[in-house]
Structures are given as structure tokens and as C-alpha cells.
């Protein structure tokens, strides 16, 4: 595939009918996700960031436009993608190992293969020792490692992360972001690309190669900001600060919808 | 002197060390907290845990890496667990837990026995016993079976393979902390489970 896009989001609109008319969530969203891309999507709350991830994974359909994943239009849940959720989305009655195994069982893997795959991803995420623990027994940081291990275990081409650090306390989030970058740097591990949705601008610039900045609802792309700072990134460097400032200004100033904005604004 | 084991998860402590690394390895504690928009007391538990494990030192309100702390932040996810493991094993509480686990006939510690150990070592686990259990799990020092409510040996057990017996917890009899090896009076302090070789050189 070379530098071709793994995912192409092409003029995507999404709106929801309500009793008060149709509400446009996002309009004319277009961007590519390339091989080895760590892409962040930022924007104010309600701009449709999370909805966009759902559209990409095929959990929901665009009202107009299309999403193409490896040359095929996404139509129904796409294989080759896995999601890490803000609230971890673990099954409380399953142990850590069983939660990690869940996606593989859903894919119909053989039991022996599941066992060795679970062991591998429990180990790479630092969860060994917690195999028999239940989610209720472990900290938020460990729970999100389970979410991560479960997603990576299916060896997705694209890893989707929906506010994965937002439910964690600040220090835990700091620790886990650093470990996610370690995993991302490891060429032995999936995925080939990451899409991170976050409302945290610093987090986006700390992690991503490119930041897609969305406007307020109806969300549209205000800019695609490349982040060319070497990793690990110094949050205190002037270059980092300038980028943060630029994205922040885009979001706060650039809220006006495109000329054709249709549908009643949410009142 | 009672050692405190604050309410802090391993990932939280690692986060603090990553943060300190962002500040070139030495920073005023108030400024560290400020960087994450936290109140200073919100980073105390992580600071205390990191100090307990000798990854940093706090003096005059300033946190500074030790060599080991620097080594930890530079290490991989896997290596970090090993480093934390080695440090935890030096703490009175974890040393005692491991000894008791070794000494108990079935190599299991019930919740109640675990409670006794905590009382014995006069450790104050602010974060509760669950927090202690999770550090032990993270460092792969022991397992916890939530269904049986018992601590069990780590999977790469020190009990099954004679070859591993040299490394574990005990510093040997007569080391400075002379807690009874087992909280269970009936087994006696020197009891060893069946089939285990006391290989302390």
C-alpha cells in the first residue's frame, strides 16, 4: 500500500432526525489516515468526534459521503479495527484474561491460539500478574490497560481510541500515555495506524503526528495540523506551546459553520 | 517506625515519574502539581510511594530523581515491572508477605491472615489492602484469587522450581526485621511447606 491512505473519510455528513427537525452533527468531513499515522481528532464537546469514530468503525452510517477502509467502502462493522473506550467497557463478571480473550472468541479463534495471544498481549501491556483479577479489583490505569490489551490482541490495522485517558486521574493518564507511545513505537506490535479522539489539545500534540481540528457543531474540519516535533515531546518547549496555542485559537475562533449549514441549530 | 503505603496505583506512580522526567528530573513539588492542574496533596500519595521505593527523594519541597528513578523512566514497560519488583521486595511489608506465603503450609494467605500481616508490620496501607494486593500483582510477586479470597504464589513460582529458590524475598534468617515468618501461630515461625527446600545459603 505504500503511502496510500488506509482510511479515507470522504465528504461525510451525519445528521439525526429529531422531533424538532434534523440536527446536523457534522458536515463535509474529509481526511485521510495513512500508513504509520498517529492521527488525533480534537474539537469541542458536541462536535461529533466520537460519532465520527463510530462511523469509521462501521457501527453507524454517514448521512452522506463515504468512508473507505483499505479500498473498501465501510458498510457494517469493519474488521481490522478495534476500539479503546473512555469508560473501559470491560465485562465485570470476566477476569482480565477473559476480557482480553473476548474479542478473539468473537472472531472464532481456536482456544489454544486464544490462550497464547492473550498471554502475549497481557504481557506487552504490563498486565501479567493481573490475569485472574476482576475489573472491580483493579485501578483505572490497569482497567484501561485491559481495554488496550483487548483491542491490540485482535491485531487491528487501525486502533481507534475514544477519549481513552479522560476517565483517569491526571497522573495515571500521564503514565499511560507514555506507555501507549512505547507500544506504538514497537514495530513488532499492531496497529499500523491510530486514530485518537480527545478534547485535550496538549494530549493530541503530545501523541499524534497530525491533528484534525473540528469546529463546534455541526462539526467540520477547521484545519489539519502536522506535528513534526521529535518524540518524546517536551511539553514545555516553545514549539509545543505554539502548536497548542494555534489549535486552541482555531477551536475558539473558528466555530462558524460553513455557508450551507442546514438544519436548525440546537436550541 | 511505621512505613506508609499510600493509596496510589503503579500507573499513577509511573505517571508522576514521567512528569518529573518532563521537568528534567528535579522540580519543586508545587510546580509539579501545578503542571497537571492538581492540588499539591493530590500528588502526595504518588510522591510518597516513589520515595518509598527509592525512585526519588523529596527535600525542601523539591523532588529529585535517584539513579534508579532515572533508570525506571528510561526502561520499557516490561523492565519497569522488574525494577519495581526488586524495590518492593525490600519493603518490610512485602518482604513479610512473601515470607509468610512461603512458610504457610499450602502457600496461601487468606484475607484474614493478610490482615494480620499488615497489623504485624504496623504498615498503614492508606489505600486499603486491595491496593497492596495490586502492587504485588503488578510486580508479579504474588497472585490474588478473588474467588478464594487468598494470596497465592506468583505463577513463575518460587516454590515449584528449586533453581529459583535462591532469589526470593528473604534476606535470610537473622536479618534485621525479625517478624515471625507466619502469622499463623500453629505453624510456627520456622515451618516450611512440604516439598520446599530451604535453600538460603
Short mmCIF file of N, CA, C and O in Angstrom, two decimals, chain A residues 120-242:
data_model
loop_
_atom_site.label_atom_id
_atom_site.label_comp_id
_atom_site.label_asym_id
_atom_site.label_seq_id
_atom_site.Cartn_x
_atom_site.Cartn_y
_atom_site.Cartn_z
N UNK A 120 0.37 -13.09 25.29
CA UNK A 120 1.25 -12.11 24.66
C UNK A 120 0.82 -10.68 24.96
O UNK A 120 1.62 -9.83 25.34
N UNK A 121 -0.48 -10.40 24.80
CA UNK A 121 -0.92 -9.02 24.96
C UNK A 121 -1.11 -8.62 26.41
O UNK A 121 -1.01 -7.43 26.74
N UNK A 122 -1.34 -9.58 27.27
CA UNK A 122 -1.31 -9.30 28.71
C UNK A 122 0.11 -8.87 29.09
O UNK A 122 0.31 -7.91 29.82
N UNK A 123 1.08 -9.56 28.53
CA UNK A 123 2.47 -9.24 28.83
C UNK A 123 2.91 -7.89 28.27
O UNK A 123 3.53 -7.11 28.98
N UNK A 124 2.60 -7.62 27.02
CA UNK A 124 3.11 -6.37 26.45
C UNK A 124 2.48 -5.14 27.11
O UNK A 124 3.09 -4.08 27.15
N UNK A 125 1.29 -5.28 27.63
CA UNK A 125 0.66 -4.12 28.28
C UNK A 125 0.99 -4.06 29.77
O UNK A 125 0.48 -3.19 30.48
N UNK A 126 1.81 -5.00 30.24
CA UNK A 126 2.23 -4.96 31.65
C UNK A 126 1.17 -5.49 32.60
O UNK A 126 1.19 -5.17 33.78
N UNK A 127 0.27 -6.30 32.09
CA UNK A 127 -0.82 -6.80 32.93
C UNK A 127 -0.54 -8.16 33.56
O UNK A 127 -1.38 -8.68 34.28
N UNK A 128 0.60 -8.74 33.26
CA UNK A 128 0.87 -10.05 33.85
C UNK A 128 0.89 -9.90 35.37
O UNK A 128 1.40 -8.93 35.90
N UNK A 129 0.29 -10.87 36.02
CA UNK A 129 0.06 -10.77 37.46
C UNK A 129 -1.41 -10.45 37.75
O UNK A 129 -1.92 -10.75 38.82
N UNK A 130 -2.08 -9.84 36.77
CA UNK A 130 -3.49 -9.46 36.96
C UNK A 130 -4.45 -10.40 36.21
O UNK A 130 -5.63 -10.12 36.11
N UNK A 131 -3.90 -11.48 35.67
CA UNK A 131 -4.72 -12.33 34.80
C UNK A 131 -6.05 -12.74 35.43
O UNK A 131 -7.08 -12.76 34.78
N UNK A 132 -6.00 -13.06 36.72
CA UNK A 132 -7.21 -13.57 37.36
C UNK A 132 -8.02 -12.48 38.05
O UNK A 132 -9.03 -12.77 38.67
N UNK A 133 -7.56 -11.25 37.96
CA UNK A 133 -8.27 -10.17 38.66
C UNK A 133 -9.56 -9.82 37.92
O UNK A 133 -9.65 -9.95 36.70
N UNK A 134 -10.53 -9.37 38.67
CA UNK A 134 -11.76 -8.84 38.07
C UNK A 134 -11.64 -7.33 37.98
O UNK A 134 -10.97 -6.70 38.81
N UNK A 135 -12.29 -6.74 36.99
CA UNK A 135 -12.17 -5.29 36.81
C UNK A 135 -12.42 -4.49 38.09
O UNK A 135 -11.73 -3.50 38.34
N UNK A 136 -13.36 -4.92 38.91
CA UNK A 136 -13.68 -4.14 40.12
C UNK A 136 -12.50 -4.07 41.09
O UNK A 136 -12.44 -3.20 41.94
N UNK A 137 -11.57 -5.02 40.98
CA UNK A 137 -10.46 -5.07 41.93
C UNK A 137 -9.32 -4.14 41.55
O UNK A 137 -8.41 -3.94 42.34
N UNK A 138 -9.30 -3.67 40.32
CA UNK A 138 -8.08 -3.00 39.85
C UNK A 138 -8.32 -1.52 39.57
O UNK A 138 -9.45 -1.07 39.42
N UNK A 139 -7.22 -0.78 39.51
CA UNK A 139 -7.29 0.67 39.34
C UNK A 139 -7.70 1.03 37.91
O UNK A 139 -7.65 0.21 37.00
N UNK A 140 -8.07 2.28 37.74
CA UNK A 140 -8.44 2.76 36.41
C UNK A 140 -7.33 2.56 35.38
O UNK A 140 -7.59 2.17 34.25
N UNK A 141 -6.10 2.80 35.80
CA UNK A 141 -4.97 2.63 34.89
C UNK A 141 -4.85 1.19 34.40
O UNK A 141 -4.60 0.93 33.22
N UNK A 142 -5.04 0.26 35.33
CA UNK A 142 -4.97 -1.15 34.95
C UNK A 142 -6.17 -1.53 34.09
O UNK A 142 -6.05 -2.30 33.16
N UNK A 143 -7.33 -0.97 34.41
CA UNK A 143 -8.52 -1.27 33.59
C UNK A 143 -8.31 -0.82 32.16
O UNK A 143 -8.66 -1.53 31.22
N UNK A 144 -7.72 0.37 32.00
CA UNK A 144 -7.54 0.82 30.63
C UNK A 144 -6.46 0.02 29.91
O UNK A 144 -6.49 -0.13 28.70
N UNK A 145 -5.50 -0.53 30.68
CA UNK A 145 -4.55 -1.45 30.04
C UNK A 145 -5.29 -2.67 29.51
O UNK A 145 -4.91 -3.22 28.47
N UNK A 146 -6.31 -3.10 30.24
CA UNK A 146 -7.09 -4.24 29.77
C UNK A 146 -7.81 -3.87 28.47
O UNK A 146 -7.82 -4.64 27.50
N UNK A 147 -8.39 -2.66 28.46
CA UNK A 147 -9.05 -2.18 27.24
C UNK A 147 -8.09 -2.16 26.06
O UNK A 147 -8.43 -2.55 24.94
N UNK A 148 -6.86 -1.76 26.36
CA UNK A 148 -5.83 -1.67 25.33
C UNK A 148 -5.40 -3.06 24.86
O UNK A 148 -5.29 -3.34 23.67
N UNK A 149 -5.18 -3.95 25.83
CA UNK A 149 -4.76 -5.31 25.50
C UNK A 149 -5.84 -6.01 24.68
O UNK A 149 -5.54 -6.71 23.71
N UNK A 150 -7.07 -5.80 25.05
CA UNK A 150 -8.18 -6.43 24.34
C UNK A 150 -8.23 -5.95 22.88
O UNK A 150 -8.46 -6.72 21.96
N UNK A 151 -8.01 -4.64 22.71
CA UNK A 151 -8.04 -4.09 21.36
C UNK A 151 -6.84 -4.56 20.53
O UNK A 151 -6.97 -4.95 19.38
N UNK A 152 -5.65 -4.55 21.14
CA UNK A 152 -4.44 -4.93 20.40
C UNK A 152 -4.43 -6.42 20.08
O UNK A 152 -3.86 -6.84 19.07
N UNK A 153 -5.05 -7.21 20.93
CA UNK A 153 -5.00 -8.67 20.76
C UNK A 153 -5.61 -9.12 19.43
O UNK A 153 -5.19 -10.14 18.88
N UNK A 154 -6.55 -8.37 18.91
CA UNK A 154 -7.12 -8.76 17.62
C UNK A 154 -6.22 -8.30 16.47
O UNK A 154 -6.53 -8.50 15.30
N UNK A 155 -5.10 -7.70 16.82
CA UNK A 155 -4.11 -7.21 15.87
C UNK A 155 -4.74 -6.36 14.77
O UNK A 155 -4.67 -6.68 13.57
N UNK A 156 -5.35 -5.26 15.20
CA UNK A 156 -6.06 -4.42 14.24
C UNK A 156 -5.10 -3.66 13.34
O UNK A 156 -3.97 -3.35 13.74
N UNK A 157 -5.54 -3.37 12.14
CA UNK A 157 -4.79 -2.47 11.26
C UNK A 157 -4.86 -1.05 11.82
O UNK A 157 -3.88 -0.32 11.82
N UNK A 158 -6.03 -0.69 12.29
CA UNK A 158 -6.23 0.65 12.84
C UNK A 158 -6.80 0.54 14.25
O UNK A 158 -7.78 -0.17 14.47
N UNK A 159 -6.16 1.22 15.16
CA UNK A 159 -6.64 1.27 16.54
C UNK A 159 -7.39 2.58 16.74
O UNK A 159 -6.85 3.66 16.46
N UNK A 160 -8.62 2.48 17.19
CA UNK A 160 -9.43 3.66 17.44
C UNK A 160 -9.48 3.89 18.95
O UNK A 160 -9.74 2.97 19.71
N UNK A 161 -9.19 5.11 19.36
CA UNK A 161 -9.21 5.41 20.80
C UNK A 161 -10.12 6.60 21.05
O UNK A 161 -9.87 7.70 20.55
N UNK A 162 -11.16 6.36 21.84
CA UNK A 162 -12.16 7.39 22.10
C UNK A 162 -11.97 7.95 23.51
O UNK A 162 -12.42 7.35 24.47
N UNK A 163 -11.29 9.07 23.61
CA UNK A 163 -11.01 9.70 24.91
C UNK A 163 -10.46 8.68 25.92
O UNK A 163 -10.96 8.58 27.04
N UNK A 164 -9.43 7.94 25.55
CA UNK A 164 -9.02 6.80 26.38
C UNK A 164 -8.43 7.19 27.74
O UNK A 164 -8.35 6.36 28.63
N UNK A 165 -8.03 8.45 27.88
CA UNK A 165 -7.38 8.86 29.13
C UNK A 165 -8.27 9.77 29.96
O UNK A 165 -7.89 10.22 31.04
N UNK A 166 -9.46 10.06 29.46
CA UNK A 166 -10.29 11.09 30.10
C UNK A 166 -10.90 10.66 31.42
O UNK A 166 -11.23 11.50 32.24
N UNK A 167 -11.08 9.36 31.60
CA UNK A 167 -11.70 8.91 32.85
C UNK A 167 -10.66 8.63 33.92
O UNK A 167 -10.99 8.16 35.00
N UNK A 168 -9.40 8.90 33.61
CA UNK A 168 -8.33 8.59 34.56
C UNK A 168 -7.87 9.85 35.27
O UNK A 168 -7.95 10.95 34.73
N UNK A 169 -7.36 9.68 36.49
CA UNK A 169 -6.78 10.84 37.16
C UNK A 169 -5.54 11.29 36.38
O UNK A 169 -4.98 10.54 35.59
N UNK A 170 -5.14 12.53 36.63
CA UNK A 170 -4.13 13.16 35.79
C UNK A 170 -2.79 12.40 35.77
O UNK A 170 -2.17 12.26 34.72
N UNK A 171 -2.35 11.91 36.92
CA UNK A 171 -1.07 11.21 36.96
C UNK A 171 -1.15 9.87 36.22
O UNK A 171 -0.24 9.51 35.47
N UNK A 172 -2.23 9.15 36.45
CA UNK A 172 -2.40 7.86 35.78
C UNK A 172 -2.44 8.06 34.26
O UNK A 172 -1.82 7.31 33.51
N UNK A 173 -3.16 9.10 33.84
CA UNK A 173 -3.23 9.39 32.40
C UNK A 173 -1.84 9.67 31.84
O UNK A 173 -1.47 9.18 30.77
N UNK A 174 -1.05 10.43 32.60
CA UNK A 174 0.31 10.76 32.18
C UNK A 174 1.14 9.48 32.01
O UNK A 174 1.86 9.31 31.04
N UNK A 175 1.01 8.57 32.98
CA UNK A 175 1.75 7.32 32.91
C UNK A 175 1.31 6.46 31.74
O UNK A 175 2.15 5.88 31.02
N UNK A 176 0.02 6.40 31.53
CA UNK A 176 -0.50 5.52 30.48
C UNK A 176 -0.22 6.06 29.08
O UNK A 176 0.08 5.31 28.16
N UNK A 177 -0.28 7.38 28.91
CA UNK A 177 0.05 7.97 27.61
C UNK A 177 1.47 7.58 27.20
O UNK A 177 1.72 7.23 26.05
N UNK A 178 2.36 7.66 28.17
CA UNK A 178 3.75 7.34 27.87
C UNK A 178 3.88 5.87 27.45
O UNK A 178 4.63 5.54 26.54
N UNK A 179 3.12 5.00 28.11
CA UNK A 179 3.22 3.58 27.77
C UNK A 179 2.55 3.27 26.42
O UNK A 179 3.02 2.41 25.68
N UNK A 180 1.49 4.00 26.12
CA UNK A 180 0.86 3.83 24.80
C UNK A 180 1.86 4.20 23.70
O UNK A 180 1.96 3.52 22.67
N UNK A 181 2.64 5.26 23.93
CA UNK A 181 3.65 5.64 22.95
C UNK A 181 4.73 4.56 22.81
O UNK A 181 5.21 4.29 21.71
N UNK A 182 5.10 3.96 23.94
CA UNK A 182 6.07 2.85 23.88
C UNK A 182 5.53 1.73 22.99
O UNK A 182 6.27 1.18 22.16
N UNK A 183 4.28 1.39 23.17
CA UNK A 183 3.69 0.31 22.39
C UNK A 183 3.62 0.70 20.91
O UNK A 183 3.88 -0.11 20.02
N UNK A 184 3.29 1.93 20.66
CA UNK A 184 3.17 2.43 19.29
C UNK A 184 4.53 2.40 18.58
O UNK A 184 4.62 2.09 17.40
N UNK A 185 5.58 2.68 19.31
CA UNK A 185 6.93 2.69 18.71
C UNK A 185 7.42 1.29 18.37
O UNK A 185 8.34 1.13 17.58
N UNK A 186 6.82 0.27 18.99
CA UNK A 186 7.32 -1.09 18.83
C UNK A 186 6.88 -1.67 17.48
O UNK A 186 5.69 -1.90 17.27
N UNK A 187 7.82 -1.89 16.58
CA UNK A 187 7.44 -2.36 15.25
C UNK A 187 6.87 -3.78 15.24
O UNK A 187 6.24 -4.20 14.27
N UNK A 188 7.10 -4.51 16.32
CA UNK A 188 6.57 -5.88 16.41
C UNK A 188 5.07 -5.89 16.69
O UNK A 188 4.43 -6.94 16.65
N UNK A 189 4.52 -4.73 17.06
CA UNK A 189 3.14 -4.72 17.53
C UNK A 189 2.22 -4.00 16.55
O UNK A 189 2.65 -3.08 15.86
N UNK A 190 0.94 -4.45 16.51
CA UNK A 190 -0.04 -3.67 15.78
C UNK A 190 -0.25 -2.37 16.54
O UNK A 190 0.21 -2.26 17.67
N UNK A 191 -0.97 -1.45 16.04
CA UNK A 191 -1.60 -1.38 14.72
C UNK A 191 -0.70 -0.64 13.73
O UNK A 191 0.39 -0.22 14.08
N UNK A 192 -1.21 -0.48 12.50
CA UNK A 192 -0.47 0.30 11.51
C UNK A 192 -0.81 1.78 11.61
O UNK A 192 -0.05 2.63 11.13
N UNK A 193 -1.94 2.06 12.19
CA UNK A 193 -2.34 3.46 12.37
C UNK A 193 -3.24 3.59 13.60
O UNK A 193 -3.88 2.63 14.00
N UNK A 194 -3.21 4.80 14.17
CA UNK A 194 -4.05 5.07 15.34
C UNK A 194 -4.89 6.31 15.06
O UNK A 194 -4.40 7.27 14.47
N UNK A 195 -6.16 6.26 15.45
CA UNK A 195 -6.97 7.47 15.47
C UNK A 195 -7.40 7.71 16.91
O UNK A 195 -8.07 6.88 17.51
N UNK A 196 -6.95 8.83 17.44
CA UNK A 196 -7.25 9.19 18.83
C UNK A 196 -8.23 10.36 18.84
O UNK A 196 -7.95 11.39 18.24
N UNK A 197 -9.34 10.17 19.50
CA UNK A 197 -10.28 11.27 19.69
C UNK A 197 -10.09 11.83 21.09
O UNK A 197 -10.05 11.07 22.06
N UNK A 198 -9.91 13.12 21.18
CA UNK A 198 -9.71 13.72 22.50
C UNK A 198 -10.16 15.18 22.50
O UNK A 198 -10.18 15.84 21.46
N UNK A 199 -10.55 15.65 23.68
CA UNK A 199 -10.85 17.08 23.80
C UNK A 199 -9.62 17.81 24.34
O UNK A 199 -9.63 19.02 24.47
N UNK A 200 -8.58 17.04 24.64
CA UNK A 200 -7.39 17.57 25.30
C UNK A 200 -6.32 17.90 24.24
O UNK A 200 -5.69 17.01 23.67
N UNK A 201 -6.15 19.18 23.99
CA UNK A 201 -5.26 19.62 22.90
C UNK A 201 -3.81 19.22 23.16
O UNK A 201 -3.11 18.73 22.26
N UNK A 202 -3.37 19.41 24.40
CA UNK A 202 -1.99 19.03 24.73
C UNK A 202 -1.74 17.55 24.49
O UNK A 202 -0.69 17.15 24.00
N UNK A 203 -2.73 16.76 24.88
CA UNK A 203 -2.62 15.31 24.70
C UNK A 203 -2.49 14.96 23.22
O UNK A 203 -1.66 14.14 22.83
N UNK A 204 -3.29 15.63 22.40
CA UNK A 204 -3.24 15.39 20.96
C UNK A 204 -1.85 15.71 20.41
O UNK A 204 -1.27 14.94 19.64
N UNK A 205 -1.30 16.83 20.84
CA UNK A 205 0.00 17.26 20.30
C UNK A 205 1.13 16.41 20.89
O UNK A 205 2.13 16.16 20.24
N UNK A 206 0.94 15.94 22.09
CA UNK A 206 1.95 15.09 22.71
C UNK A 206 2.06 13.75 21.96
O UNK A 206 3.14 13.20 21.80
N UNK A 207 0.92 13.25 21.48
CA UNK A 207 0.90 11.89 20.95
C UNK A 207 0.93 11.81 19.42
O UNK A 207 1.55 10.91 18.86
N UNK A 208 0.25 12.73 18.75
CA UNK A 208 -0.07 12.48 17.34
C UNK A 208 0.95 13.05 16.35
O UNK A 208 1.73 13.94 16.67
N UNK A 209 0.91 12.50 15.13
CA UNK A 209 1.68 13.05 14.02
C UNK A 209 0.91 14.17 13.32
O UNK A 209 1.49 15.04 12.67
N UNK A 210 -0.40 14.07 13.41
CA UNK A 210 -1.27 15.04 12.75
C UNK A 210 -2.49 15.24 13.61
O UNK A 210 -3.01 14.29 14.19
N UNK A 211 -2.97 16.47 13.66
CA UNK A 211 -4.17 16.76 14.44
C UNK A 211 -5.24 17.33 13.51
O UNK A 211 -5.02 18.34 12.85
N UNK A 212 -6.36 16.64 13.44
CA UNK A 212 -7.50 17.16 12.69
C UNK A 212 -8.35 17.96 13.68
O UNK A 212 -8.78 17.43 14.70
N UNK A 213 -8.54 19.24 13.38
CA UNK A 213 -9.26 20.12 14.31
C UNK A 213 -10.68 20.31 13.80
O UNK A 213 -10.89 20.79 12.68
N UNK A 214 -11.64 19.92 14.62
CA UNK A 214 -13.04 20.08 14.24
C UNK A 214 -13.65 21.30 14.93
O UNK A 214 -13.26 21.66 16.03
N UNK A 215 -14.65 21.85 14.27
CA UNK A 215 -15.35 23.02 14.81
C UNK A 215 -16.46 22.57 15.75
O UNK A 215 -16.75 21.39 15.87
N UNK A 216 -17.10 23.55 16.36
CA UNK A 216 -18.33 23.27 17.09
C UNK A 216 -19.38 22.69 16.15
O UNK A 216 -19.27 22.82 14.92
N UNK A 217 -20.41 22.14 16.73
CA UNK A 217 -21.46 21.52 15.94
C UNK A 217 -22.15 22.53 15.03
O UNK A 217 -22.48 23.62 15.50
N UNK A 218 -22.45 22.21 13.81
CA UNK A 218 -22.09 20.94 13.17
C UNK A 218 -20.59 20.89 12.85
O UNK A 218 -20.05 21.83 12.26
N UNK A 219 -19.95 19.82 13.27
CA UNK A 219 -18.50 19.73 13.15
C UNK A 219 -18.04 19.70 11.70
O UNK A 219 -18.60 18.99 10.87
N UNK A 220 -17.07 20.54 11.41
CA UNK A 220 -16.40 20.44 10.12
C UNK A 220 -14.91 20.64 10.37
O UNK A 220 -14.51 21.13 11.41
N UNK A 221 -14.11 20.26 9.39
CA UNK A 221 -12.66 20.31 9.60
C UNK A 221 -12.17 21.75 9.48
O UNK A 221 -12.29 22.36 8.42
N UNK A 222 -11.63 22.27 10.57
CA UNK A 222 -11.08 23.63 10.55
C UNK A 222 -9.66 23.63 10.01
O UNK A 222 -9.25 24.56 9.33
N UNK A 223 -8.93 22.59 10.33
CA UNK A 223 -7.54 22.52 9.86
C UNK A 223 -6.98 21.13 10.16
O UNK A 223 -7.51 20.40 11.00
N UNK A 224 -5.96 20.79 9.41
CA UNK A 224 -5.16 19.61 9.74
C UNK A 224 -3.79 20.12 10.10
O UNK A 224 -3.10 20.72 9.27
N UNK A 225 -3.41 19.91 11.34
CA UNK A 225 -2.15 20.49 11.83
C UNK A 225 -1.10 19.38 11.96
O UNK A 225 -1.28 18.46 12.76
N UNK A 226 -0.05 19.43 11.17
CA UNK A 226 1.01 18.42 11.34
C UNK A 226 1.83 18.71 12.60
O UNK A 226 2.06 19.88 12.92
N UNK A 227 2.22 17.66 13.29
CA UNK A 227 3.06 17.83 14.48
C UNK A 227 4.41 17.18 14.17
O UNK A 227 4.51 15.96 14.12
N UNK A 228 5.39 18.02 13.91
CA UNK A 228 6.67 17.45 13.48
C UNK A 228 7.73 17.48 14.55
O UNK A 228 8.91 17.34 14.28
N UNK A 229 7.31 17.64 15.80
CA UNK A 229 8.27 17.65 16.90
C UNK A 229 8.76 16.24 17.16
O UNK A 229 7.98 15.29 17.10
N UNK A 230 10.06 16.08 17.45
CA UNK A 230 10.58 14.75 17.75
C UNK A 230 10.02 14.22 19.08
O UNK A 230 9.73 15.01 19.98
N UNK A 231 9.84 12.90 19.16
CA UNK A 231 9.37 12.29 20.41
C UNK A 231 10.58 11.82 21.21
O UNK A 231 11.56 11.36 20.60
N UNK A 232 10.54 11.78 22.53
CA UNK A 232 9.45 12.26 23.37
C UNK A 232 9.37 13.78 23.33
O UNK A 232 10.39 14.47 23.30
N UNK A 233 8.16 14.29 23.34
CA UNK A 233 7.96 15.72 23.13
C UNK A 233 7.99 16.48 24.45
O UNK A 233 7.38 16.05 25.42
N UNK A 234 8.68 17.56 24.40
CA UNK A 234 8.82 18.40 25.58
C UNK A 234 7.65 19.38 25.62
O UNK A 234 7.58 20.31 24.82
N UNK A 235 6.75 19.15 26.57
CA UNK A 235 5.55 19.98 26.66
C UNK A 235 5.88 21.42 26.99
O UNK A 235 5.03 22.30 26.88
N UNK A 236 7.09 21.64 27.47
CA UNK A 236 7.45 22.99 27.87
C UNK A 236 8.23 23.74 26.81
O UNK A 236 8.63 24.89 27.01
N UNK A 237 8.45 23.09 25.67
CA UNK A 237 9.22 23.78 24.64
C UNK A 237 8.34 24.82 23.96
O UNK A 237 7.13 24.68 23.88
N UNK A 238 8.96 25.90 23.46
CA UNK A 238 8.19 26.94 22.76
C UNK A 238 7.43 26.37 21.55
O UNK A 238 6.29 26.76 21.30
N UNK A 239 8.05 25.43 20.85
CA UNK A 239 7.38 24.86 19.67
C UNK A 239 6.10 24.15 20.06
O UNK A 239 5.07 24.25 19.38
N UNK A 240 6.17 23.42 21.18
CA UNK A 240 4.98 22.71 21.66
C UNK A 240 3.90 23.72 22.05
O UNK A 240 2.73 23.57 21.69
N UNK A 241 4.33 24.73 22.73
CA UNK A 241 3.39 25.75 23.19
C UNK A 241 2.72 26.44 22.00
O UNK A 241 1.52 26.66 21.99
N UNK A 242 3.51 26.75 20.99
CA UNK A 242 2.97 27.43 19.80
C UNK A 242 1.90 26.59 19.12
O UNK A 242 0.86 27.10 18.70
#
